[in-house]
């Protein structure tokens, strides 16, 4: 019996699980299980909508996997014994594997700055986003400081400002918002933030978060009733603790086929993996996470047939950014994520962004029935051809 265990049913893990499920149905000698912290699928791409008080669809992973023969385990992974090839769950259950798919994602880095852990809200789970929504609904006025001026910070600031016009939103970070975009898209993004009344404080560093303010390097501070932290990425320490080779951020270092370089029976995908391409190590996105899930699943199926896995190749192709519910900007990119001249703005960008955000769940449904449809998932630009 080949026991395949997928840890994490986010964008990457669920992609791998649904493709494996489709292949597993035709084989008696394959057993597939998926472990995830919640039964509900976390649409991370939409957590800023949850945080600003919008209700999202309740997407249930066990419903999706029904009839596939895949075992779904709702639980928290607490440890991996890479030597014994076992995984421990928080109910003390121990699960054995022959092949492990490590897809536990990442969370905001709340350890980097003192006070974040105690005083800031995050987008680490639906529950965290809901807590922020409840707090914002009770405020009735005041200031929300969004720490981190990357795209998650931008989307959050715009969404909160639009849904809560009674609040002053300040976006605070080192980088200029949209700094990775071309001039047209960047100017549009800044115009939208200004229209929504978001105050931008870029080129500054938050050195401490307090209950009523954020302290900046140089001694200045910004008064804030609520702080949302979106900066940095921290991955679960499980891989490092299990003795897998990890990079300086704790992400599993993979070979070209997405297998751990130290433990080839472990495939690492999504935000939890350090995957090198010609342009450098990939940064975590859903855009790249789903293709890593496709590739890992296809490689596992090849291995079951006695074939060698192929190398994974990915190039970025777009950066879609929502600016509230009625505006958006999409920067099209080269495979290395540098901006092309082409961008979309306004209504066409809103449609594009919504189409992208809504795509994963129906795609899982298709992949579990027609595994080859996974290979149709875009792998990126010219680099992949
Ligand atoms: C607000 C926001 C907006 C974003 N917008 C975009 C966007 O527009 N485009 C884009 O490409 N990317 C976007 N991202 C980034 C994107 O969401 C991530 O890159 C993507 O979710 C990574 O997928 P993943 O499967 O690796 O991890 P995740 O989707 O985070 O999935 C990890 C899963 O593992 C589970 N898990 C973690 N630890 C444990 C444990 N110990 N035990 C059991 N289960 C565990 C989690 O519950 C989760 O289900 C956004 C992120 C945020 C927060």
PDB file of N, CA and C and ligand atoms in Angstrom, residues 7-15 35-38 40-49 61 73-79 88-90 102-108 122-125 151-153 155-156 230 236-238 269-273 283-290 292 316 318-322 353 356-357 364, ligand 1:
ATOM      1  N   UNK A   7      -0.330  17.482   3.997  1.00  0.00           N
ATOM      2  CA  UNK A   7      -0.474  18.345   5.179  1.00  0.00           C
ATOM      3  C   UNK A   7      -0.817  19.751   4.722  1.00  0.00           C
ATOM      4  N   UNK A   8      -2.029  20.210   5.065  1.00  0.00           N
ATOM      5  CA  UNK A   8      -2.442  21.561   4.678  1.00  0.00           C
ATOM      6  C   UNK A   8      -3.352  21.503   3.468  1.00  0.00           C
ATOM      7  N   UNK A   9      -4.586  21.998   3.617  1.00  0.00           N
ATOM      8  CA  UNK A   9      -5.521  22.035   2.486  1.00  0.00           C
ATOM      9  C   UNK A   9      -5.831  23.477   2.138  1.00  0.00           C
ATOM     10  N   UNK A  10      -4.772  24.250   1.909  1.00  0.00           N
ATOM     11  CA  UNK A  10      -4.933  25.603   1.367  1.00  0.00           C
ATOM     12  C   UNK A  10      -4.890  25.507  -0.149  1.00  0.00           C
ATOM     13  N   UNK A  11      -4.518  26.610  -0.795  1.00  0.00           N
ATOM     14  CA  UNK A  11      -4.535  26.636  -2.257  1.00  0.00           C
ATOM     15  C   UNK A  11      -3.637  25.555  -2.859  1.00  0.00           C
ATOM     16  N   UNK A  12      -2.433  25.391  -2.322  1.00  0.00           N
ATOM     17  CA  UNK A  12      -1.492  24.429  -2.902  1.00  0.00           C
ATOM     18  C   UNK A  12      -1.865  22.994  -2.518  1.00  0.00           C
ATOM     19  N   UNK A  13      -2.122  22.760  -1.216  1.00  0.00           N
ATOM     20  CA  UNK A  13      -2.397  21.404  -0.747  1.00  0.00           C
ATOM     21  C   UNK A  13      -3.654  20.814  -1.353  1.00  0.00           C
ATOM     22  N   UNK A  14      -4.689  21.647  -1.488  1.00  0.00           N
ATOM     23  CA  UNK A  14      -5.948  21.135  -2.030  1.00  0.00           C
ATOM     24  C   UNK A  14      -5.829  20.853  -3.534  1.00  0.00           C
ATOM     25  N   UNK A  15      -5.000  21.622  -4.197  1.00  0.00           N
ATOM     26  CA  UNK A  15      -4.732  21.334  -5.618  1.00  0.00           C
ATOM     27  C   UNK A  15      -4.117  19.943  -5.738  1.00  0.00           C
ATOM     28  N   UNK A  35      -4.713  16.383   5.937  1.00  0.00           N
ATOM     29  CA  UNK A  35      -4.907  16.955   7.278  1.00  0.00           C
ATOM     30  C   UNK A  35      -4.957  18.473   7.142  1.00  0.00           C
ATOM     31  N   UNK A  36      -5.953  19.079   7.758  1.00  0.00           N
ATOM     32  CA  UNK A  36      -6.026  20.543   7.744  1.00  0.00           C
ATOM     33  C   UNK A  36      -6.608  21.045   9.064  1.00  0.00           C
ATOM     34  N   UNK A  37      -6.217  22.251   9.441  1.00  0.00           N
ATOM     35  CA  UNK A  37      -6.640  22.803  10.728  1.00  0.00           C
ATOM     36  C   UNK A  37      -8.147  23.003  10.823  1.00  0.00           C
ATOM     37  N   UNK A  38      -8.782  23.249   9.690  1.00  0.00           N
ATOM     38  CA  UNK A  38     -10.225  23.519   9.701  1.00  0.00           C
ATOM     39  C   UNK A  38     -10.904  22.733   8.589  1.00  0.00           C
ATOM     40  N   UNK A  40     -13.354  24.141   7.004  1.00  0.00           N
ATOM     41  CA  UNK A  40     -13.679  25.181   6.038  1.00  0.00           C
ATOM     42  C   UNK A  40     -12.420  25.578   5.262  1.00  0.00           C
ATOM     43  N   UNK A  41     -12.556  25.701   3.941  1.00  0.00           N
ATOM     44  CA  UNK A  41     -11.432  26.151   3.118  1.00  0.00           C
ATOM     45  C   UNK A  41     -11.202  27.642   3.352  1.00  0.00           C
ATOM     46  N   UNK A  42      -9.965  27.998   3.670  1.00  0.00           N
ATOM     47  CA  UNK A  42      -9.641  29.395   3.925  1.00  0.00           C
ATOM     48  C   UNK A  42      -9.299  30.099   2.613  1.00  0.00           C
ATOM     49  N   UNK A  43     -10.206  30.975   2.195  1.00  0.00           N
ATOM     50  CA  UNK A  43      -9.936  31.771   0.988  1.00  0.00           C
ATOM     51  C   UNK A  43      -9.065  32.960   1.399  1.00  0.00           C
ATOM     52  N   UNK A  44      -7.776  32.695   1.520  1.00  0.00           N
ATOM     53  CA  UNK A  44      -6.882  33.762   1.984  1.00  0.00           C
ATOM     54  C   UNK A  44      -6.949  34.999   1.097  1.00  0.00           C
ATOM     55  N   UNK A  45      -7.176  34.758  -0.199  1.00  0.00           N
ATOM     56  CA  UNK A  45      -7.221  35.880  -1.145  1.00  0.00           C
ATOM     57  C   UNK A  45      -8.319  36.874  -0.790  1.00  0.00           C
ATOM     58  N   UNK A  46      -9.275  36.419   0.034  1.00  0.00           N
ATOM     59  CA  UNK A  46     -10.429  37.275   0.329  1.00  0.00           C
ATOM     60  C   UNK A  46     -10.503  37.665   1.810  1.00  0.00           C
ATOM     61  N   UNK A  47      -9.444  37.420   2.577  1.00  0.00           N
ATOM     62  CA  UNK A  47      -9.555  37.676   4.018  1.00  0.00           C
ATOM     63  C   UNK A  47      -9.741  39.160   4.328  1.00  0.00           C
ATOM     64  N   UNK A  48      -9.277  40.037   3.433  1.00  0.00           N
ATOM     65  CA  UNK A  48      -9.512  41.473   3.664  1.00  0.00           C
ATOM     66  C   UNK A  48     -10.999  41.794   3.530  1.00  0.00           C
ATOM     67  N   UNK A  49     -11.718  40.987   2.736  1.00  0.00           N
ATOM     68  CA  UNK A  49     -13.177  41.182   2.645  1.00  0.00           C
ATOM     69  C   UNK A  49     -13.828  40.754   3.959  1.00  0.00           C
ATOM     70  N   UNK A  61     -14.246  21.568   2.905  1.00  0.00           N
ATOM     71  CA  UNK A  61     -13.300  20.621   2.280  1.00  0.00           C
ATOM     72  C   UNK A  61     -13.864  19.183   2.272  1.00  0.00           C
ATOM     73  N   UNK A  73      -8.830  14.630   7.548  1.00  0.00           N
ATOM     74  CA  UNK A  73      -8.634  14.691   8.994  1.00  0.00           C
ATOM     75  C   UNK A  73      -8.583  16.157   9.403  1.00  0.00           C
ATOM     76  N   UNK A  74      -9.542  16.568  10.243  1.00  0.00           N
ATOM     77  CA  UNK A  74      -9.519  17.947  10.733  1.00  0.00           C
ATOM     78  C   UNK A  74      -8.708  17.961  12.017  1.00  0.00           C
ATOM     79  N   UNK A  75      -7.554  18.595  11.988  1.00  0.00           N
ATOM     80  CA  UNK A  75      -6.704  18.615  13.174  1.00  0.00           C
ATOM     81  C   UNK A  75      -5.485  19.476  12.942  1.00  0.00           C
ATOM     82  N   UNK A  76      -4.742  19.698  14.002  1.00  0.00           N
ATOM     83  CA  UNK A  76      -3.552  20.539  13.955  1.00  0.00           C
ATOM     84  C   UNK A  76      -2.326  19.638  13.967  1.00  0.00           C
ATOM     85  N   UNK A  77      -1.486  19.752  12.959  1.00  0.00           N
ATOM     86  CA  UNK A  77      -0.259  18.943  12.927  1.00  0.00           C
ATOM     87  C   UNK A  77       0.706  19.494  13.976  1.00  0.00           C
ATOM     88  N   UNK A  78       1.170  18.622  14.878  1.00  0.00           N
ATOM     89  CA  UNK A  78       2.064  19.108  15.939  1.00  0.00           C
ATOM     90  C   UNK A  78       3.494  18.623  15.762  1.00  0.00           C
ATOM     91  N   UNK A  79       3.712  17.614  14.929  1.00  0.00           N
ATOM     92  CA  UNK A  79       5.082  17.142  14.754  1.00  0.00           C
ATOM     93  C   UNK A  79       5.201  16.161  13.603  1.00  0.00           C
ATOM     94  N   UNK A  88       2.269  13.592  13.706  1.00  0.00           N
ATOM     95  CA  UNK A  88       1.426  13.595  14.908  1.00  0.00           C
ATOM     96  C   UNK A  88       0.396  14.729  14.810  1.00  0.00           C
ATOM     97  N   UNK A  89      -0.852  14.395  15.166  1.00  0.00           N
ATOM     98  CA  UNK A  89      -1.934  15.388  15.155  1.00  0.00           C
ATOM     99  C   UNK A  89      -2.250  15.759  16.600  1.00  0.00           C
ATOM    100  N   UNK A  90      -2.910  16.909  16.808  1.00  0.00           N
ATOM    101  CA  UNK A  90      -3.118  17.382  18.187  1.00  0.00           C
ATOM    102  C   UNK A  90      -4.066  16.525  19.023  1.00  0.00           C
ATOM    103  N   UNK A 102       3.997  18.482   1.837  1.00  0.00           N
ATOM    104  CA  UNK A 102       4.066  19.490   2.905  1.00  0.00           C
ATOM    105  C   UNK A 102       3.556  20.813   2.338  1.00  0.00           C
ATOM    106  N   UNK A 103       2.364  21.238   2.779  1.00  0.00           N
ATOM    107  CA  UNK A 103       1.710  22.415   2.181  1.00  0.00           C
ATOM    108  C   UNK A 103       1.061  23.261   3.275  1.00  0.00           C
ATOM    109  N   UNK A 104       1.836  23.543   4.331  1.00  0.00           N
ATOM    110  CA  UNK A 104       1.246  24.215   5.505  1.00  0.00           C
ATOM    111  C   UNK A 104       1.241  25.737   5.396  1.00  0.00           C
ATOM    112  N   UNK A 105       1.684  26.282   4.264  1.00  0.00           N
ATOM    113  CA  UNK A 105       1.562  27.725   4.048  1.00  0.00           C
ATOM    114  C   UNK A 105       2.421  28.550   4.990  1.00  0.00           C
ATOM    115  N   UNK A 106       2.028  29.795   5.174  1.00  0.00           N
ATOM    116  CA  UNK A 106       2.766  30.706   6.045  1.00  0.00           C
ATOM    117  C   UNK A 106       1.799  31.693   6.671  1.00  0.00           C
ATOM    118  N   UNK A 107       2.279  32.413   7.661  1.00  0.00           N
ATOM    119  CA  UNK A 107       1.454  33.433   8.332  1.00  0.00           C
ATOM    120  C   UNK A 107       2.256  34.732   8.405  1.00  0.00           C
ATOM    121  N   UNK A 108       1.599  35.820   8.813  1.00  0.00           N
ATOM    122  CA  UNK A 108       2.314  37.100   8.950  1.00  0.00           C
ATOM    123  C   UNK A 108       3.392  36.953  10.017  1.00  0.00           C
ATOM    124  N   UNK A 122      -4.267  40.049  12.664  1.00  0.00           N
ATOM    125  CA  UNK A 122      -3.611  39.483  11.476  1.00  0.00           C
ATOM    126  C   UNK A 122      -4.660  38.883  10.539  1.00  0.00           C
ATOM    127  N   UNK A 123      -4.174  38.431   9.376  1.00  0.00           N
ATOM    128  CA  UNK A 123      -5.012  37.693   8.419  1.00  0.00           C
ATOM    129  C   UNK A 123      -4.574  36.229   8.381  1.00  0.00           C
ATOM    130  N   UNK A 124      -4.193  35.675   9.535  1.00  0.00           N
ATOM    131  CA  UNK A 124      -3.652  34.315   9.512  1.00  0.00           C
ATOM    132  C   UNK A 124      -4.726  33.249   9.345  1.00  0.00           C
ATOM    133  N   UNK A 125      -5.960  33.579   9.666  1.00  0.00           N
ATOM    134  CA  UNK A 125      -7.051  32.602   9.516  1.00  0.00           C
ATOM    135  C   UNK A 125      -8.360  33.380   9.367  1.00  0.00           C
ATOM    136  N   UNK A 151       1.240  44.258  -0.992  1.00  0.00           N
ATOM    137  CA  UNK A 151      -0.076  44.227  -1.633  1.00  0.00           C
ATOM    138  C   UNK A 151      -1.187  43.784  -0.680  1.00  0.00           C
ATOM    139  N   UNK A 152      -0.868  42.915   0.292  1.00  0.00           N
ATOM    140  CA  UNK A 152      -1.886  42.536   1.276  1.00  0.00           C
ATOM    141  C   UNK A 152      -2.300  43.759   2.087  1.00  0.00           C
ATOM    142  N   UNK A 153      -1.316  44.582   2.469  1.00  0.00           N
ATOM    143  CA  UNK A 153      -1.599  45.813   3.203  1.00  0.00           C
ATOM    144  C   UNK A 153      -2.431  46.773   2.379  1.00  0.00           C
ATOM    145  N   UNK A 155      -4.490  46.055  -0.171  1.00  0.00           N
ATOM    146  CA  UNK A 155      -5.857  45.546  -0.339  1.00  0.00           C
ATOM    147  C   UNK A 155      -6.662  45.730   0.946  1.00  0.00           C
ATOM    148  N   UNK A 156      -6.006  45.479   2.084  1.00  0.00           N
ATOM    149  CA  UNK A 156      -6.702  45.609   3.371  1.00  0.00           C
ATOM    150  C   UNK A 156      -7.072  47.066   3.633  1.00  0.00           C
ATOM    151  N   UNK A 230       0.370  43.041   8.432  1.00  0.00           N
ATOM    152  CA  UNK A 230       0.381  42.238   7.191  1.00  0.00           C
ATOM    153  C   UNK A 230       1.802  41.981   6.703  1.00  0.00           C
ATOM    154  N   UNK A 236       5.464  27.564   9.451  1.00  0.00           N
ATOM    155  CA  UNK A 236       5.469  26.708  10.641  1.00  0.00           C
ATOM    156  C   UNK A 236       6.860  26.102  10.860  1.00  0.00           C
ATOM    157  N   UNK A 237       7.265  25.933  12.129  1.00  0.00           N
ATOM    158  CA  UNK A 237       8.609  25.406  12.404  1.00  0.00           C
ATOM    159  C   UNK A 237       8.714  23.886  12.255  1.00  0.00           C
ATOM    160  N   UNK A 238       7.629  23.240  11.815  1.00  0.00           N
ATOM    161  CA  UNK A 238       7.577  21.768  11.821  1.00  0.00           C
ATOM    162  C   UNK A 238       8.647  21.124  10.940  1.00  0.00           C
ATOM    163  N   UNK A 269       5.378  22.345  -1.186  1.00  0.00           N
ATOM    164  CA  UNK A 269       4.708  23.188  -2.187  1.00  0.00           C
ATOM    165  C   UNK A 269       4.124  24.441  -1.529  1.00  0.00           C
ATOM    166  N   UNK A 270       3.772  25.412  -2.356  1.00  0.00           N
ATOM    167  CA  UNK A 270       3.128  26.631  -1.857  1.00  0.00           C
ATOM    168  C   UNK A 270       4.079  27.498  -1.052  1.00  0.00           C
ATOM    169  N   UNK A 271       3.499  28.301  -0.151  1.00  0.00           N
ATOM    170  CA  UNK A 271       4.284  29.286   0.613  1.00  0.00           C
ATOM    171  C   UNK A 271       5.317  28.635   1.534  1.00  0.00           C
ATOM    172  N   UNK A 272       5.113  27.359   1.891  1.00  0.00           N
ATOM    173  CA  UNK A 272       6.008  26.701   2.849  1.00  0.00           C
ATOM    174  C   UNK A 272       7.281  26.171   2.197  1.00  0.00           C
ATOM    175  N   UNK A 273       7.399  26.328   0.877  1.00  0.00           N
ATOM    176  CA  UNK A 273       8.546  25.763   0.160  1.00  0.00           C
ATOM    177  C   UNK A 273       9.452  26.867  -0.378  1.00  0.00           C
ATOM    178  N   UNK A 283       8.547  33.751  -4.604  1.00  0.00           N
ATOM    179  CA  UNK A 283       7.862  34.253  -3.418  1.00  0.00           C
ATOM    180  C   UNK A 283       6.442  33.684  -3.408  1.00  0.00           C
ATOM    181  N   UNK A 284       5.885  33.540  -2.200  1.00  0.00           N
ATOM    182  CA  UNK A 284       4.611  32.841  -2.079  1.00  0.00           C
ATOM    183  C   UNK A 284       3.451  33.624  -2.659  1.00  0.00           C
ATOM    184  N   UNK A 285       2.724  32.983  -3.560  1.00  0.00           N
ATOM    185  CA  UNK A 285       1.459  33.528  -4.054  1.00  0.00           C
ATOM    186  C   UNK A 285       0.548  32.348  -4.357  1.00  0.00           C
ATOM    187  N   UNK A 286      -0.722  32.628  -4.486  1.00  0.00           N
ATOM    188  CA  UNK A 286      -1.661  31.609  -4.915  1.00  0.00           C
ATOM    189  C   UNK A 286      -1.375  31.262  -6.378  1.00  0.00           C
ATOM    190  N   UNK A 287      -1.032  32.308  -7.140  1.00  0.00           N
ATOM    191  CA  UNK A 287      -0.707  32.164  -8.553  1.00  0.00           C
ATOM    192  C   UNK A 287       0.349  31.078  -8.792  1.00  0.00           C
ATOM    193  N   UNK A 288       1.351  31.029  -7.914  1.00  0.00           N
ATOM    194  CA  UNK A 288       2.410  30.025  -8.077  1.00  0.00           C
ATOM    195  C   UNK A 288       2.136  28.783  -7.233  1.00  0.00           C
ATOM    196  N   UNK A 289       1.387  28.945  -6.133  1.00  0.00           N
ATOM    197  CA  UNK A 289       1.145  27.820  -5.220  1.00  0.00           C
ATOM    198  C   UNK A 289       0.343  26.710  -5.878  1.00  0.00           C
ATOM    199  N   UNK A 290      -0.693  27.085  -6.653  1.00  0.00           N
ATOM    200  CA  UNK A 290      -1.513  26.043  -7.283  1.00  0.00           C
ATOM    201  C   UNK A 290      -0.716  25.238  -8.312  1.00  0.00           C
ATOM    202  N   UNK A 292       2.393  24.567  -8.158  1.00  0.00           N
ATOM    203  CA  UNK A 292       3.293  23.652  -7.426  1.00  0.00           C
ATOM    204  C   UNK A 292       2.507  22.420  -6.968  1.00  0.00           C
ATOM    205  N   UNK A 316       5.869  34.059 -13.385  1.00  0.00           N
ATOM    206  CA  UNK A 316       4.710  34.893 -12.987  1.00  0.00           C
ATOM    207  C   UNK A 316       4.110  35.537 -14.234  1.00  0.00           C
ATOM    208  N   UNK A 318       0.984  37.879 -13.699  1.00  0.00           N
ATOM    209  CA  UNK A 318       0.163  39.053 -13.361  1.00  0.00           C
ATOM    210  C   UNK A 318       0.229  39.366 -11.866  1.00  0.00           C
ATOM    211  N   UNK A 319      -0.128  40.601 -11.539  1.00  0.00           N
ATOM    212  CA  UNK A 319      -0.307  40.992 -10.139  1.00  0.00           C
ATOM    213  C   UNK A 319      -1.650  41.721 -10.055  1.00  0.00           C
ATOM    214  N   UNK A 320      -2.722  40.999  -9.713  1.00  0.00           N
ATOM    215  CA  UNK A 320      -4.018  41.660  -9.601  1.00  0.00           C
ATOM    216  C   UNK A 320      -4.238  42.174  -8.171  1.00  0.00           C
ATOM    217  N   UNK A 321      -4.668  43.415  -8.034  1.00  0.00           N
ATOM    218  CA  UNK A 321      -4.820  44.019  -6.703  1.00  0.00           C
ATOM    219  C   UNK A 321      -6.206  44.652  -6.602  1.00  0.00           C
ATOM    220  N   UNK A 322      -6.981  44.231  -5.600  1.00  0.00           N
ATOM    221  CA  UNK A 322      -8.289  44.873  -5.412  1.00  0.00           C
ATOM    222  C   UNK A 322      -8.091  46.187  -4.647  1.00  0.00           C
ATOM    223  N   UNK A 353      -9.883  40.564 -11.442  1.00  0.00           N
ATOM    224  CA  UNK A 353      -9.483  40.166 -10.081  1.00  0.00           C
ATOM    225  C   UNK A 353     -10.506  39.201  -9.481  1.00  0.00           C
ATOM    226  N   UNK A 356     -10.203  35.755 -10.990  1.00  0.00           N
ATOM    227  CA  UNK A 356      -9.030  35.048 -10.457  1.00  0.00           C
ATOM    228  C   UNK A 356      -9.310  34.541  -9.040  1.00  0.00           C
ATOM    229  N   UNK A 357      -9.912  35.389  -8.201  1.00  0.00           N
ATOM    230  CA  UNK A 357     -10.155  35.001  -6.802  1.00  0.00           C
ATOM    231  C   UNK A 357     -11.177  33.874  -6.696  1.00  0.00           C
ATOM    232  N   UNK A 364     -10.936  22.980  -8.242  1.00  0.00           N
ATOM    233  CA  UNK A 364     -10.730  21.736  -7.479  1.00  0.00           C
ATOM    234  C   UNK A 364     -11.786  20.712  -7.870  1.00  0.00           C
TER     235      UNK A 364
HETATM  236  C1  LIG B   1      -5.397  39.134   2.394  1.00  0.00           C
HETATM  237  C2  LIG B   1      -4.536  38.356   1.434  1.00  0.00           C
HETATM  238  C3  LIG B   1      -4.669  38.575   0.074  1.00  0.00           C
HETATM  239  C4  LIG B   1      -3.889  37.838  -0.825  1.00  0.00           C
HETATM  240  N1  LIG B   1      -4.064  38.086  -2.167  1.00  0.00           N
HETATM  241  C5  LIG B   1      -3.369  37.339  -3.066  1.00  0.00           C
HETATM  242  C6  LIG B   1      -3.595  37.522  -4.468  1.00  0.00           C
HETATM  243  O1  LIG B   1      -4.384  38.371  -4.875  1.00  0.00           O
HETATM  244  N2  LIG B   1      -2.913  36.729  -5.326  1.00  0.00           N
HETATM  245  C7  LIG B   1      -2.035  35.759  -4.887  1.00  0.00           C
HETATM  246  O2  LIG B   1      -1.469  35.050  -5.730  1.00  0.00           O
HETATM  247  N3  LIG B   1      -1.780  35.579  -3.585  1.00  0.00           N
HETATM  248  C8  LIG B   1      -2.428  36.343  -2.646  1.00  0.00           C
HETATM  249  N4  LIG B   1      -2.197  36.162  -1.311  1.00  0.00           N
HETATM  250  C9  LIG B   1      -1.213  35.155  -0.904  1.00  0.00           C
HETATM  251  C10 LIG B   1      -1.844  33.763  -0.955  1.00  0.00           C
HETATM  252  O3  LIG B   1      -3.019  33.747  -0.179  1.00  0.00           O
HETATM  253  C11 LIG B   1      -0.865  32.705  -0.445  1.00  0.00           C
HETATM  254  O4  LIG B   1       0.321  32.783  -1.199  1.00  0.00           O
HETATM  255  C12 LIG B   1      -1.502  31.318  -0.591  1.00  0.00           C
HETATM  256  O5  LIG B   1      -2.587  31.203   0.309  1.00  0.00           O
HETATM  257  C13 LIG B   1      -0.475  30.214  -0.325  1.00  0.00           C
HETATM  258  O6  LIG B   1      -1.104  28.961  -0.451  1.00  0.00           O
HETATM  259  P1  LIG B   1      -0.640  27.739   0.458  1.00  0.00           P
HETATM  260  O7  LIG B   1      -1.512  26.594   0.071  1.00  0.00           O
HETATM  261  O8  LIG B   1       0.823  27.582   0.410  1.00  0.00           O
HETATM  262  O9  LIG B   1      -0.969  28.185   1.954  1.00  0.00           O
HETATM  263  P2  LIG B   1      -2.398  28.491   2.624  1.00  0.00           P
HETATM  264  O10 LIG B   1      -3.380  28.874   1.601  1.00  0.00           O
HETATM  265  O11 LIG B   1      -2.108  29.437   3.731  1.00  0.00           O
HETATM  266  O12 LIG B   1      -2.818  27.065   3.213  1.00  0.00           O
HETATM  267  C14 LIG B   1      -2.160  26.460   4.299  1.00  0.00           C
HETATM  268  C15 LIG B   1      -3.145  25.537   4.982  1.00  0.00           C
HETATM  269  O13 LIG B   1      -2.461  24.808   5.997  1.00  0.00           O
HETATM  270  C16 LIG B   1      -3.224  24.814   7.187  1.00  0.00           C
HETATM  271  N5  LIG B   1      -2.284  24.675   8.308  1.00  0.00           N
HETATM  272  C17 LIG B   1      -1.241  25.472   8.635  1.00  0.00           C
HETATM  273  N6  LIG B   1      -0.583  24.967   9.703  1.00  0.00           N
HETATM  274  C18 LIG B   1      -1.232  23.839  10.060  1.00  0.00           C
HETATM  275  C19 LIG B   1      -1.018  22.840  11.052  1.00  0.00           C
HETATM  276  N7  LIG B   1       0.027  22.883  11.909  1.00  0.00           N
HETATM  277  N8  LIG B   1      -1.887  21.814  11.135  1.00  0.00           N
HETATM  278  C20 LIG B   1      -2.929  21.693  10.275  1.00  0.00           C
HETATM  279  N9  LIG B   1      -3.164  22.584   9.283  1.00  0.00           N
HETATM  280  C21 LIG B   1      -2.324  23.646   9.179  1.00  0.00           C
HETATM  281  C22 LIG B   1      -3.944  26.159   7.162  1.00  0.00           C
HETATM  282  O14 LIG B   1      -5.095  26.110   7.991  1.00  0.00           O
HETATM  283  C23 LIG B   1      -4.283  26.295   5.680  1.00  0.00           C
HETATM  284  O15 LIG B   1      -5.501  25.675   5.372  1.00  0.00           O
HETATM  285  C24 LIG B   1      -2.945  36.881  -0.375  1.00  0.00           C
HETATM  286  C25 LIG B   1      -2.804  36.656   1.009  1.00  0.00           C
HETATM  287  C26 LIG B   1      -3.586  37.383   1.920  1.00  0.00           C
HETATM  288  C27 LIG B   1      -3.416  37.128   3.401  1.00  0.00           C
END
